[in-house]
PDB file of C-alpha atoms in Angstrom:
ATOM      1  CA  MET H   1     -48.355  35.564   6.024  1.00 41.00           C
ATOM      2  CA  MET H   2     -44.913  36.698   4.921  1.00 45.00           C
ATOM      3  CA  ARG H   3     -44.243  36.952   1.220  1.00 49.00           C
ATOM      4  CA  GLY H   4     -41.651  34.167   1.368  1.00 53.00           C
ATOM      5  CA  GLY H   5     -44.426  31.925   2.584  1.00 56.00           C
ATOM      6  CA  GLU H   6     -46.498  32.749  -0.455  1.00 65.00           C
ATOM      7  CA  MET H   7     -43.584  32.004  -2.748  1.00 78.00           C
ATOM      8  CA  ILE H   8     -43.079  28.502  -1.332  1.00 78.00           C
ATOM      9  CA  ASP H   9     -45.909  27.162  -3.481  1.00 78.00           C
ATOM     10  CA  GLU H  10     -44.512  28.676  -6.658  1.00 85.00           C
ATOM     11  CA  LEU H  11     -41.062  27.275  -5.982  1.00 90.00           C
ATOM     12  CA  ASP H  12     -42.125  23.795  -7.047  1.00 90.00           C
ATOM     13  CA  ASP H  13     -43.118  25.232 -10.397  1.00 88.00           C
ATOM     14  CA  LEU H  14     -39.729  26.924 -10.693  1.00 90.00           C
ATOM     15  CA  PHE H  15     -37.950  23.706  -9.740  1.00 93.00           C
ATOM     16  CA  ALA H  16     -39.871  21.802 -12.415  1.00 92.00           C
ATOM     17  CA  SER H  17     -38.851  24.403 -14.988  1.00 90.00           C
ATOM     18  CA  ALA H  18     -35.245  24.159 -13.822  1.00 92.00           C
ATOM     19  CA  LYS H  19     -35.312  20.392 -14.162  1.00 91.00           C
ATOM     20  CA  ALA H  20     -36.590  20.675 -17.733  1.00 91.00           C
ATOM     21  CA  ALA H  21     -34.023  23.331 -18.582  1.00 88.00           C
ATOM     22  CA  ALA H  22     -31.025  21.405 -17.253  1.00 91.00           C
ATOM     23  CA  MET H  23     -27.828  21.886 -19.250  1.00 92.00           C
ATOM     24  CA  GLN H  24     -27.272  19.013 -21.625  1.00 95.00           C
ATOM     25  CA  PRO H  25     -23.800  17.756 -22.505  1.00 96.00           C
ATOM     26  CA  SER H  26     -22.621  18.833 -25.928  1.00 96.00           C
ATOM     27  CA  ASP H  27     -21.446  16.319 -28.518  1.00 96.00           C
ATOM     28  CA  ALA H  28     -17.916  17.646 -28.053  1.00 96.00           C
ATOM     29  CA  LEU H  29     -18.056  16.923 -24.310  1.00 97.00           C
ATOM     30  CA  MET H  30     -19.447  13.454 -24.979  1.00 96.00           C
ATOM     31  CA  ALA H  31     -16.551  12.806 -27.351  1.00 96.00           C
ATOM     32  CA  ARG H  32     -13.977  14.055 -24.828  1.00 97.00           C
ATOM     33  CA  VAL H  33     -15.408  11.844 -22.078  1.00 97.00           C
ATOM     34  CA  LEU H  34     -15.391   8.770 -24.327  1.00 96.00           C
ATOM     35  CA  SER H  35     -11.866   9.577 -25.425  1.00 95.00           C
ATOM     36  CA  ASP H  36     -10.780   9.714 -21.764  1.00 95.00           C
ATOM     37  CA  ALA H  37     -12.533   6.412 -21.137  1.00 95.00           C
ATOM     38  CA  ALA H  38     -10.757   4.729 -24.047  1.00 94.00           C
ATOM     39  CA  ALA H  39      -7.387   6.112 -23.010  1.00 94.00           C
ATOM     40  CA  LEU H  40      -7.730   4.865 -19.436  1.00 93.00           C
ATOM     41  CA  GLN H  41      -9.343   1.529 -20.193  1.00 88.00           C
ATOM     42  CA  MET H  42      -7.272  -1.566 -19.494  1.00 68.00           C
ATOM     43  CA  GLN H  43      -4.884  -2.028 -22.385  1.00 62.00           C
ATOM     44  CA  PRO H  44      -4.454  -5.524 -23.844  1.00 52.00           C
ATOM     45  CA  VAL H  45      -1.155  -7.101 -22.810  1.00 48.00           C
ATOM     46  CA  VAL H  46       1.291  -7.096 -25.725  1.00 51.00           C
ATOM     47  CA  SER H  47       4.319  -9.324 -25.360  1.00 51.00           C
ATOM     48  CA  VAL H  48       7.427  -7.386 -26.265  1.00 54.00           C
ATOM     49  CA  PRO H  49      10.618  -9.418 -26.690  1.00 55.00           C
ATOM     50  CA  VAL H  50      12.929  -8.488 -23.871  1.00 54.00           C
ATOM     51  CA  ARG H  51      16.370  -7.616 -25.054  1.00 57.00           C
ATOM     52  CA  ARG H  52      18.916  -9.443 -22.968  1.00 54.00           C
ATOM     53  CA  ARG H  53      21.665  -7.397 -21.540  1.00 57.00           C
ATOM     54  CA  GLY H  54      25.227  -8.762 -21.750  1.00 58.00           C
ATOM     55  CA  GLY H  55      25.007 -10.470 -25.160  1.00 64.00           C
ATOM     56  CA  CYS H  56      26.709 -13.814 -25.836  1.00 67.00           C
ATOM     57  CA  LEU H  57      28.408 -14.102 -22.463  1.00 67.00           C
ATOM     58  CA  ALA H  58      25.104 -13.775 -20.625  1.00 69.00           C
ATOM     59  CA  GLY H  59      23.581 -16.406 -22.938  1.00 67.00           C
ATOM     60  CA  LEU H  60      26.475 -18.771 -22.274  1.00 68.00           C
ATOM     61  CA  ALA H  61      26.162 -18.176 -18.542  1.00 70.00           C
ATOM     62  CA  ALA H  62      22.482 -19.048 -18.780  1.00 69.00           C
ATOM     63  CA  VAL H  63      23.345 -22.355 -20.523  1.00 69.00           C
ATOM     64  CA  PHE H  64      25.660 -23.322 -17.661  1.00 69.00           C
ATOM     65  CA  GLY H  65      23.193 -22.281 -15.021  1.00 71.00           C
ATOM     66  CA  GLY H  66      24.512 -18.866 -14.143  1.00 72.00           C
ATOM     67  CA  ALA H  67      27.685 -16.845 -14.056  1.00 72.00           C
ATOM     68  CA  GLY H  68      29.092 -18.796 -11.065  1.00 75.00           C
ATOM     69  CA  SER H  69      28.927 -22.108 -12.902  1.00 76.00           C
ATOM     70  CA  LEU H  70      30.501 -20.543 -15.987  1.00 72.00           C
ATOM     71  CA  VAL H  71      33.476 -19.341 -13.939  1.00 77.00           C
ATOM     72  CA  GLY H  72      33.931 -22.870 -12.517  1.00 80.00           C
ATOM     73  CA  VAL H  73      33.831 -24.529 -15.927  1.00 77.00           C
ATOM     74  CA  GLY H  74      36.198 -21.931 -17.367  1.00 79.00           C
ATOM     75  CA  SER H  75      38.710 -22.406 -14.543  1.00 84.00           C
ATOM     76  CA  ALA H  76      38.679 -26.195 -15.010  1.00 85.00           C
ATOM     77  CA  ALA H  77      39.324 -25.799 -18.752  1.00 84.00           C
ATOM     78  CA  VAL H  78      42.268 -23.459 -18.194  1.00 84.00           C
ATOM     79  CA  ALA H  79      43.724 -25.778 -15.528  1.00 82.00           C
ATOM     80  CA  GLY H  80      43.462 -28.760 -17.906  1.00 80.00           C
ATOM     81  CA  LEU H  81      45.254 -26.909 -20.689  1.00 82.00           C
ATOM     82  CA  PHE H  82      47.942 -25.776 -18.277  1.00 79.00           C
ATOM     83  CA  LEU H  83      48.608 -29.306 -17.018  1.00 75.00           C
ATOM     84  CA  GLY H  84      48.676 -30.610 -20.599  1.00 76.00           C
ATOM     85  CA  PHE H  85      51.362 -28.175 -21.673  1.00 74.00           C
ATOM     86  CA  VAL H  86      53.529 -28.168 -18.552  1.00 76.00           C
ATOM     87  CA  GLN H  87      53.295 -31.896 -17.717  1.00 72.00           C
ATOM     88  CA  PRO H  88      54.663 -31.664 -14.158  1.00 71.00           C
ATOM     89  CA  ASP H  89      56.920 -34.508 -12.830  1.00 68.00           C
ATOM     90  CA  GLY H  90      54.377 -35.773 -10.389  1.00 67.00           C
ATOM     91  CA  LEU H  91      52.010 -36.489 -13.195  1.00 64.00           C
ATOM     92  CA  GLY H  92      54.480 -39.023 -14.712  1.00 63.00           C
ATOM     93  CA  SER H  93      54.769 -41.005 -11.483  1.00 67.00           C
ATOM     94  CA  VAL H  94      51.012 -41.252 -11.256  1.00 63.00           C
ATOM     95  CA  ALA H  95      50.973 -42.666 -14.784  1.00 62.00           C
ATOM     96  CA  ASP H  96      53.721 -45.186 -13.831  1.00 67.00           C
ATOM     97  CA  VAL H  97      51.702 -46.561 -10.952  1.00 66.00           C
ATOM     98  CA  TRP H  98      48.654 -46.914 -13.152  1.00 62.00           C
ATOM     99  CA  ALA H  99      50.420 -48.482 -16.155  1.00 62.00           C
ATOM    100  CA  SER H 100      54.010 -49.511 -15.261  1.00 62.00           C
ATOM    101  CA  ASP H 101      54.882 -51.335 -18.518  1.00 64.00           C
ATOM    102  CA  THR H 102      56.088 -49.511 -21.514  1.00 63.00           C
ATOM    103  CA  VAL H 103      53.719 -49.821 -24.368  1.00 61.00           C
ATOM    104  CA  ASP H 104      55.208 -49.825 -27.848  1.00 66.00           C
ATOM    105  CA  GLN H 105      52.152 -50.651 -29.898  1.00 67.00           C
ATOM    106  CA  VAL H 106      48.505 -50.586 -29.169  1.00 65.00           C
ATOM    107  CA  GLU H 107      46.197 -52.605 -31.338  1.00 70.00           C
ATOM    108  CA  LEU H 108      43.096 -50.479 -31.439  1.00 70.00           C
ATOM    109  CA  MET H 109      41.268 -52.725 -33.924  1.00 70.00           C
ATOM    110  CA  PRO H 110      42.299 -56.335 -33.346  1.00 66.00           C
ATOM    111  CA  GLN H 111      42.038 -58.506 -36.446  1.00 71.00           C
ATOM    112  CA  VAL H 112      39.739 -61.475 -36.460  1.00 71.00           C
ATOM    113  CA  ASP H 113      41.980 -63.662 -38.664  1.00 72.00           C
ATOM    114  CA  ALA H 114      43.329 -65.616 -35.731  1.00 67.00           C
ATOM    115  CA  LEU H 115      39.828 -66.506 -34.558  1.00 66.00           C
ATOM    116  CA  LEU H 116      38.763 -67.589 -38.009  1.00 70.00           C
ATOM    117  CA  ALA H 117      41.871 -69.757 -38.430  1.00 69.00           C
ATOM    118  CA  GLU H 118      41.000 -71.846 -35.360  1.00 59.00           C
ATOM    119  CA  GLU H 119      37.714 -72.994 -36.893  1.00 54.00           C
TER     120      GLU H 119
ATOM    121  CA  MET E   1     -21.251  -8.665 -24.254  1.00 61.00           C
ATOM    122  CA  PRO E   2     -24.324  -7.909 -26.463  1.00 66.00           C
ATOM    123  CA  ARG E   3     -25.578  -4.322 -26.177  1.00 65.00           C
ATOM    124  CA  ASP E   4     -29.121  -5.401 -25.294  1.00 69.00           C
ATOM    125  CA  THR E   5     -27.780  -7.324 -22.322  1.00 77.00           C
ATOM    126  CA  LEU E   6     -25.573  -4.410 -21.281  1.00 77.00           C
ATOM    127  CA  ALA E   7     -28.521  -2.023 -21.267  1.00 81.00           C
ATOM    128  CA  GLU E   8     -30.200  -4.100 -18.578  1.00 83.00           C
ATOM    129  CA  LEU E   9     -27.225  -3.960 -16.246  1.00 89.00           C
ATOM    130  CA  ALA E  10     -26.907  -1.619 -13.272  1.00 91.00           C
ATOM    131  CA  ASP E  11     -24.341   1.165 -13.368  1.00 93.00           C
ATOM    132  CA  GLU E  12     -22.164  -0.671 -10.864  1.00 93.00           C
ATOM    133  CA  ALA E  13     -21.926  -3.751 -13.095  1.00 92.00           C
ATOM    134  CA  LEU E  14     -21.066  -1.541 -16.065  1.00 94.00           C
ATOM    135  CA  VAL E  15     -18.195   0.010 -14.126  1.00 94.00           C
ATOM    136  CA  VAL E  16     -16.788  -3.457 -13.490  1.00 92.00           C
ATOM    137  CA  LEU E  17     -17.214  -4.379 -17.158  1.00 92.00           C
ATOM    138  CA  TYR E  18     -15.448  -1.177 -18.178  1.00 94.00           C
ATOM    139  CA  ALA E  19     -12.584  -2.045 -15.876  1.00 93.00           C
ATOM    140  CA  ASN E  20     -12.396  -5.432 -17.574  1.00 91.00           C
ATOM    141  CA  GLY E  21     -11.984  -3.784 -20.967  1.00 91.00           C
ATOM    142  CA  ASP E  22     -15.534  -3.737 -22.389  1.00 90.00           C
ATOM    143  CA  PRO E  23     -15.690  -0.667 -24.688  1.00 84.00           C
ATOM    144  CA  ASP E  24     -19.506  -0.605 -24.846  1.00 92.00           C
ATOM    145  CA  ALA E  25     -19.733  -0.292 -21.063  1.00 94.00           C
ATOM    146  CA  ALA E  26     -18.020   3.112 -21.176  1.00 94.00           C
ATOM    147  CA  ARG E  27     -20.386   4.330 -23.866  1.00 94.00           C
ATOM    148  CA  LEU E  28     -23.453   3.256 -21.931  1.00 95.00           C
ATOM    149  CA  LEU E  29     -22.224   4.672 -18.626  1.00 95.00           C
ATOM    150  CA  THR E  30     -21.466   7.992 -20.300  1.00 96.00           C
ATOM    151  CA  LYS E  31     -24.909   8.072 -21.853  1.00 95.00           C
ATOM    152  CA  ARG E  32     -26.536   7.429 -18.485  1.00 96.00           C
ATOM    153  CA  LEU E  33     -24.403   9.532 -16.184  1.00 97.00           C
ATOM    154  CA  LEU E  34     -23.078  12.468 -18.171  1.00 97.00           C
ATOM    155  CA  PRO E  35     -26.455  14.263 -18.606  1.00 97.00           C
ATOM    156  CA  ARG E  36     -27.135  14.026 -14.860  1.00 96.00           C
ATOM    157  CA  VAL E  37     -23.639  15.085 -13.900  1.00 96.00           C
ATOM    158  CA  MET E  38     -23.714  17.927 -16.424  1.00 97.00           C
ATOM    159  CA  GLY E  39     -27.165  19.110 -15.357  1.00 96.00           C
ATOM    160  CA  TYR E  40     -26.193  19.211 -11.696  1.00 96.00           C
ATOM    161  CA  ALA E  41     -22.876  20.972 -12.364  1.00 96.00           C
ATOM    162  CA  GLY E  42     -24.637  23.436 -14.643  1.00 95.00           C
ATOM    163  CA  ARG E  43     -27.231  24.296 -11.995  1.00 93.00           C
ATOM    164  CA  MET E  44     -24.556  24.695  -9.321  1.00 94.00           C
ATOM    165  CA  LEU E  45     -22.155  26.778 -11.403  1.00 93.00           C
ATOM    166  CA  SER E  46     -24.466  28.553 -13.878  1.00 90.00           C
ATOM    167  CA  ASP E  47     -21.648  28.418 -16.382  1.00 92.00           C
ATOM    168  CA  ARG E  48     -21.583  25.951 -19.273  1.00 95.00           C
ATOM    169  CA  VAL E  49     -17.823  25.946 -19.769  1.00 96.00           C
ATOM    170  CA  GLU E  50     -17.099  25.366 -16.105  1.00 95.00           C
ATOM    171  CA  ALA E  51     -19.882  22.803 -15.835  1.00 96.00           C
ATOM    172  CA  GLU E  52     -18.433  20.867 -18.782  1.00 97.00           C
ATOM    173  CA  ASP E  53     -14.996  20.901 -17.154  1.00 97.00           C
ATOM    174  CA  VAL E  54     -16.464  19.565 -13.919  1.00 97.00           C
ATOM    175  CA  ALA E  55     -18.523  16.923 -15.706  1.00 97.00           C
ATOM    176  CA  GLN E  56     -15.512  15.719 -17.680  1.00 97.00           C
ATOM    177  CA  GLU E  57     -13.366  15.632 -14.541  1.00 97.00           C
ATOM    178  CA  ALA E  58     -16.015  13.653 -12.640  1.00 97.00           C
ATOM    179  CA  MET E  59     -16.240  11.084 -15.435  1.00 97.00           C
ATOM    180  CA  LEU E  60     -12.455  10.935 -15.658  1.00 97.00           C
ATOM    181  CA  ARG E  61     -12.317  10.090 -11.959  1.00 97.00           C
ATOM    182  CA  LEU E  62     -14.866   7.348 -12.531  1.00 96.00           C
ATOM    183  CA  TRP E  63     -12.697   5.774 -15.241  1.00 96.00           C
ATOM    184  CA  LYS E  64      -9.702   5.967 -12.924  1.00 95.00           C
ATOM    185  CA  VAL E  65     -11.460   4.465  -9.924  1.00 94.00           C
ATOM    186  CA  ALA E  66     -13.166   1.714 -11.971  1.00 94.00           C
ATOM    187  CA  PRO E  67     -10.479  -0.990 -11.458  1.00 92.00           C
ATOM    188  CA  GLU E  68     -10.886  -0.661  -7.674  1.00 91.00           C
ATOM    189  CA  TRP E  69     -14.684  -0.342  -7.722  1.00 89.00           C
ATOM    190  CA  ARG E  70     -16.334  -2.695  -5.253  1.00 82.00           C
ATOM    191  CA  GLN E  71     -19.931  -3.544  -6.011  1.00 75.00           C
ATOM    192  CA  GLY E  72     -22.417  -3.028  -3.214  1.00 76.00           C
ATOM    193  CA  GLU E  73     -20.541  -0.214  -1.496  1.00 76.00           C
ATOM    194  CA  ALA E  74     -22.060   2.787  -3.234  1.00 83.00           C
ATOM    195  CA  LYS E  75     -24.267   3.651  -6.170  1.00 91.00           C
ATOM    196  CA  VAL E  76     -22.287   5.022  -9.071  1.00 95.00           C
ATOM    197  CA  SER E  77     -24.692   7.947  -9.503  1.00 95.00           C
ATOM    198  CA  THR E  78     -24.446   8.867  -5.812  1.00 95.00           C
ATOM    199  CA  TRP E  79     -20.657   8.677  -6.027  1.00 95.00           C
ATOM    200  CA  ALA E  80     -20.707  10.901  -9.136  1.00 96.00           C
ATOM    201  CA  TYR E  81     -22.966  13.482  -7.466  1.00 97.00           C
ATOM    202  CA  ARG E  82     -20.563  13.583  -4.508  1.00 96.00           C
ATOM    203  CA  VAL E  83     -17.582  14.174  -6.798  1.00 97.00           C
ATOM    204  CA  VAL E  84     -19.435  16.919  -8.681  1.00 97.00           C
ATOM    205  CA  THR E  85     -20.516  18.531  -5.400  1.00 96.00           C
ATOM    206  CA  ASN E  86     -16.919  18.701  -4.226  1.00 96.00           C
ATOM    207  CA  LEU E  87     -15.611  19.990  -7.553  1.00 97.00           C
ATOM    208  CA  CYS E  88     -18.337  22.669  -7.711  1.00 95.00           C
ATOM    209  CA  THR E  89     -17.675  23.700  -4.116  1.00 94.00           C
ATOM    210  CA  ASP E  90     -13.993  24.201  -4.924  1.00 94.00           C
ATOM    211  CA  ARG E  91     -14.811  26.301  -7.968  1.00 93.00           C
ATOM    212  CA  LEU E  92     -17.417  28.417  -6.192  1.00 90.00           C
ATOM    213  CA  ARG E  93     -15.021  29.100  -3.331  1.00 89.00           C
ATOM    214  CA  ALA E  94     -12.303  30.036  -5.805  1.00 90.00           C
ATOM    215  CA  ARG E  95     -14.734  32.415  -7.514  1.00 85.00           C
ATOM    216  CA  ARG E  96     -15.544  34.051  -4.226  1.00 82.00           C
ATOM    217  CA  ARG E  97     -11.880  34.403  -3.428  1.00 82.00           C
ATOM    218  CA  ARG E  98     -11.240  36.057  -6.762  1.00 77.00           C
ATOM    219  CA  ARG E  99     -14.298  38.293  -6.321  1.00 60.00           C
ATOM    220  CA  LEU E 100     -15.345  37.389  -9.842  1.00 57.00           C
ATOM    221  CA  ASP E 101     -18.565  35.707  -8.969  1.00 54.00           C
ATOM    222  CA  ALA E 102     -20.616  36.199 -12.092  1.00 56.00           C
ATOM    223  CA  LEU E 103     -23.650  34.913 -10.205  1.00 53.00           C
ATOM    224  CA  ASP E 104     -23.734  38.099  -8.173  1.00 55.00           C
ATOM    225  CA  ASP E 105     -24.701  39.993 -11.303  1.00 56.00           C
ATOM    226  CA  VAL E 106     -27.633  37.676 -11.760  1.00 55.00           C
ATOM    227  CA  ALA E 107     -28.502  37.536  -8.080  1.00 52.00           C
ATOM    228  CA  GLU E 108     -28.897  41.237  -7.646  1.00 51.00           C
ATOM    229  CA  PRO E 109     -30.859  42.618 -10.564  1.00 48.00           C
ATOM    230  CA  SER E 110     -32.050  46.144 -10.112  1.00 46.00           C
ATOM    231  CA  ASP E 111     -35.594  46.294  -8.781  1.00 46.00           C
ATOM    232  CA  GLY E 112     -36.481  48.889 -11.394  1.00 42.00           C
ATOM    233  CA  ALA E 113     -35.447  46.714 -14.266  1.00 44.00           C
ATOM    234  CA  MET E 114     -37.307  43.761 -12.826  1.00 45.00           C
ATOM    235  CA  SER E 115     -40.536  45.668 -12.306  1.00 44.00           C
ATOM    236  CA  VAL E 116     -40.496  46.987 -15.847  1.00 41.00           C
ATOM    237  CA  VAL E 117     -40.554  43.495 -17.285  1.00 47.00           C
ATOM    238  CA  ALA E 118     -44.088  42.156 -17.131  1.00 42.00           C
ATOM    239  CA  GLY E 119     -43.042  38.571 -17.376  1.00 48.00           C
ATOM    240  CA  MET E 120     -39.679  36.978 -17.668  1.00 56.00           C
ATOM    241  CA  ILE E 121     -38.891  34.626 -20.445  1.00 72.00           C
ATOM    242  CA  GLU E 122     -37.891  31.182 -19.273  1.00 75.00           C
ATOM    243  CA  ALA E 123     -34.168  31.884 -19.385  1.00 78.00           C
ATOM    244  CA  ASP E 124     -34.596  34.878 -17.133  1.00 81.00           C
ATOM    245  CA  ARG E 125     -36.700  32.886 -14.679  1.00 84.00           C
ATOM    246  CA  MET E 126     -33.918  30.340 -14.494  1.00 87.00           C
ATOM    247  CA  ALA E 127     -31.344  33.084 -14.083  1.00 87.00           C
ATOM    248  CA  ALA E 128     -33.357  34.439 -11.171  1.00 88.00           C
ATOM    249  CA  LEU E 129     -33.527  30.988  -9.616  1.00 91.00           C
ATOM    250  CA  ASP E 130     -29.783  30.493 -10.092  1.00 90.00           C
ATOM    251  CA  GLY E 131     -29.131  33.869  -8.554  1.00 90.00           C
ATOM    252  CA  ALA E 132     -31.290  33.049  -5.563  1.00 92.00           C
ATOM    253  CA  LEU E 133     -29.654  29.632  -5.181  1.00 93.00           C
ATOM    254  CA  ALA E 134     -26.253  31.309  -5.236  1.00 91.00           C
ATOM    255  CA  GLN E 135     -27.240  33.346  -2.194  1.00 92.00           C
ATOM    256  CA  LEU E 136     -27.978  30.274  -0.099  1.00 94.00           C
ATOM    257  CA  PRO E 137     -25.349  28.841   2.214  1.00 95.00           C
ATOM    258  CA  GLU E 138     -23.287  26.149   0.465  1.00 93.00           C
ATOM    259  CA  ARG E 139     -24.865  23.104   2.095  1.00 95.00           C
ATOM    260  CA  GLN E 140     -28.416  24.409   1.766  1.00 96.00           C
ATOM    261  CA  ARG E 141     -27.904  25.082  -1.926  1.00 96.00           C
ATOM    262  CA  GLU E 142     -26.527  21.587  -2.518  1.00 96.00           C
ATOM    263  CA  ALA E 143     -29.356  19.946  -0.590  1.00 97.00           C
ATOM    264  CA  VAL E 144     -32.089  21.979  -2.334  1.00 96.00           C
ATOM    265  CA  VAL E 145     -30.713  21.333  -5.825  1.00 96.00           C
ATOM    266  CA  LEU E 146     -30.211  17.619  -5.175  1.00 97.00           C
ATOM    267  CA  ARG E 147     -33.688  17.215  -3.654  1.00 96.00           C
ATOM    268  CA  HIS E 148     -35.881  19.452  -5.748  1.00 96.00           C
ATOM    269  CA  ILE E 149     -34.126  19.645  -9.110  1.00 95.00           C
ATOM    270  CA  GLU E 150     -32.075  16.437  -9.365  1.00 96.00           C
ATOM    271  CA  GLY E 151     -34.819  14.466  -7.624  1.00 95.00           C
ATOM    272  CA  LEU E 152     -32.625  12.474  -5.240  1.00 96.00           C
ATOM    273  CA  SER E 153     -34.155  10.944  -2.111  1.00 96.00           C
ATOM    274  CA  ASN E 154     -33.114  12.194   1.309  1.00 96.00           C
ATOM    275  CA  PRO E 155     -31.022   9.053   2.076  1.00 96.00           C
ATOM    276  CA  GLU E 156     -29.244   9.489  -1.274  1.00 95.00           C
ATOM    277  CA  ILE E 157     -28.540  13.138  -0.518  1.00 97.00           C
ATOM    278  CA  ALA E 158     -27.271  12.116   2.916  1.00 96.00           C
ATOM    279  CA  GLU E 159     -24.809   9.802   1.176  1.00 95.00           C
ATOM    280  CA  VAL E 160     -23.744  12.452  -1.330  1.00 96.00           C
ATOM    281  CA  LEU E 161     -23.194  15.120   1.314  1.00 96.00           C
ATOM    282  CA  GLN E 162     -22.011  12.575   3.891  1.00 95.00           C
ATOM    283  CA  ILE E 163     -24.365  13.799   6.574  1.00 96.00           C
ATOM    284  CA  GLY E 164     -27.389  12.310   8.372  1.00 96.00           C
ATOM    285  CA  VAL E 165     -30.850  12.079   6.841  1.00 96.00           C
ATOM    286  CA  GLU E 166     -32.281  14.421   9.503  1.00 96.00           C
ATOM    287  CA  ALA E 167     -29.667  17.009   8.631  1.00 97.00           C
ATOM    288  CA  VAL E 168     -30.716  16.720   4.992  1.00 97.00           C
ATOM    289  CA  GLU E 169     -34.363  17.305   5.902  1.00 97.00           C
ATOM    290  CA  SER E 170     -33.391  20.363   7.914  1.00 97.00           C
ATOM    291  CA  LEU E 171     -31.159  21.743   5.141  1.00 97.00           C
ATOM    292  CA  THR E 172     -33.764  21.327   2.421  1.00 96.00           C
ATOM    293  CA  ALA E 173     -36.530  22.878   4.548  1.00 95.00           C
ATOM    294  CA  ARG E 174     -34.427  25.870   5.553  1.00 96.00           C
ATOM    295  CA  GLY E 175     -33.033  26.219   2.047  1.00 95.00           C
ATOM    296  CA  LYS E 176     -36.479  26.246   0.486  1.00 94.00           C
ATOM    297  CA  ARG E 177     -37.736  28.849   2.961  1.00 93.00           C
ATOM    298  CA  ALA E 178     -34.698  31.062   2.332  1.00 94.00           C
ATOM    299  CA  LEU E 179     -35.122  30.684  -1.420  1.00 93.00           C
ATOM    300  CA  ALA E 180     -38.761  31.698  -1.180  1.00 92.00           C
ATOM    301  CA  ALA E 181     -37.823  34.749   0.868  1.00 91.00           C
ATOM    302  CA  ILE E 182     -35.181  35.790  -1.679  1.00 91.00           C
ATOM    303  CA  LEU E 183     -37.502  35.337  -4.641  1.00 90.00           C
ATOM    304  CA  SER E 184     -40.594  36.853  -3.015  1.00 87.00           C
ATOM    305  CA  GLY E 185     -39.573  40.302  -4.183  1.00 82.00           C
ATOM    306  CA  GLN E 186     -39.556  39.098  -7.750  1.00 82.00           C
ATOM    307  CA  ARG E 187     -42.952  37.423  -7.887  1.00 79.00           C
ATOM    308  CA  ALA E 188     -44.277  39.730 -10.569  1.00 75.00           C
ATOM    309  CA  ALA E 189     -41.196  39.391 -12.701  1.00 73.00           C
ATOM    310  CA  LEU E 190     -41.340  35.647 -12.280  1.00 78.00           C
ATOM    311  CA  GLY E 191     -44.874  35.728 -13.614  1.00 75.00           C
ATOM    312  CA  TYR E 192     -46.641  34.852 -10.338  1.00 75.00           C
ATOM    313  CA  GLU E 193     -48.107  38.244  -9.418  1.00 67.00           C
ATOM    314  CA  GLY E 194     -51.886  38.185  -9.596  1.00 57.00           C
ATOM    315  CA  ALA E 195     -51.921  34.461  -9.945  1.00 48.00           C
ATOM    316  CA  GLU E 196     -53.782  34.007  -6.670  1.00 45.00           C
TER     317      GLU E 196
END
């Protein structure tokens, strides 16, 4: 029988010794592994206030439902001011059709004396 | 989750718990896996510093893969052995390329020196075994260490090495025969001469 054949039986003994003599992780390695685990573990979600870009104008746009709406409202305001100052001729004729009589005095708070006198 | 309950869970469940943010799961997984991973890497590389690097890297990969871990697909230990096998293979190939294989020094002790020593102390016996293992072809060495030192079953080794079970049986048988042939010249030094 070849010598390798003889050694086969002793190999199991060597393997058992090797198993018992396996390298054990050091405390330092254990600490490094746990540190890695902690660093990679799912982090709790922290809500960070998002800083809005654009400041007041962006906030105003948000109130009106977006920048497009804000432009529309702004244009209408400017047009109203313009018409108020300029008072074009056509505007007077429209007012004539609507209220043709000249009004000298408008009683905004009518007195109740007349009603009381009738009783 | 209470620690007593955690201790009863399988590795795969602990990986899922770790991914969900349970800090105790990582501690328990490390306690279970790191000694095995370290022992295997140490036997393959015969170098504590390198083995620790490999073990840490293997565990790091486990933490990274944890969120995508699907239970039932693979055993965590088998997966870890596969990662360590690949990492060790890379390092051993790099050693060979650099011609700085420290194992060669251990693998080829002078016959004179060996015969002078009546019996090796345990560390020397292990050094002789490591040296002999280092002379085996890559796959044979992996199969022999996983089967005879790490104690994995043939189907588990097949999964680690991603080969068939029959191929594992062939590798371990051939590896063991080759190992015996390499070590036969050192029987006396290993303390086996005159034992029969």
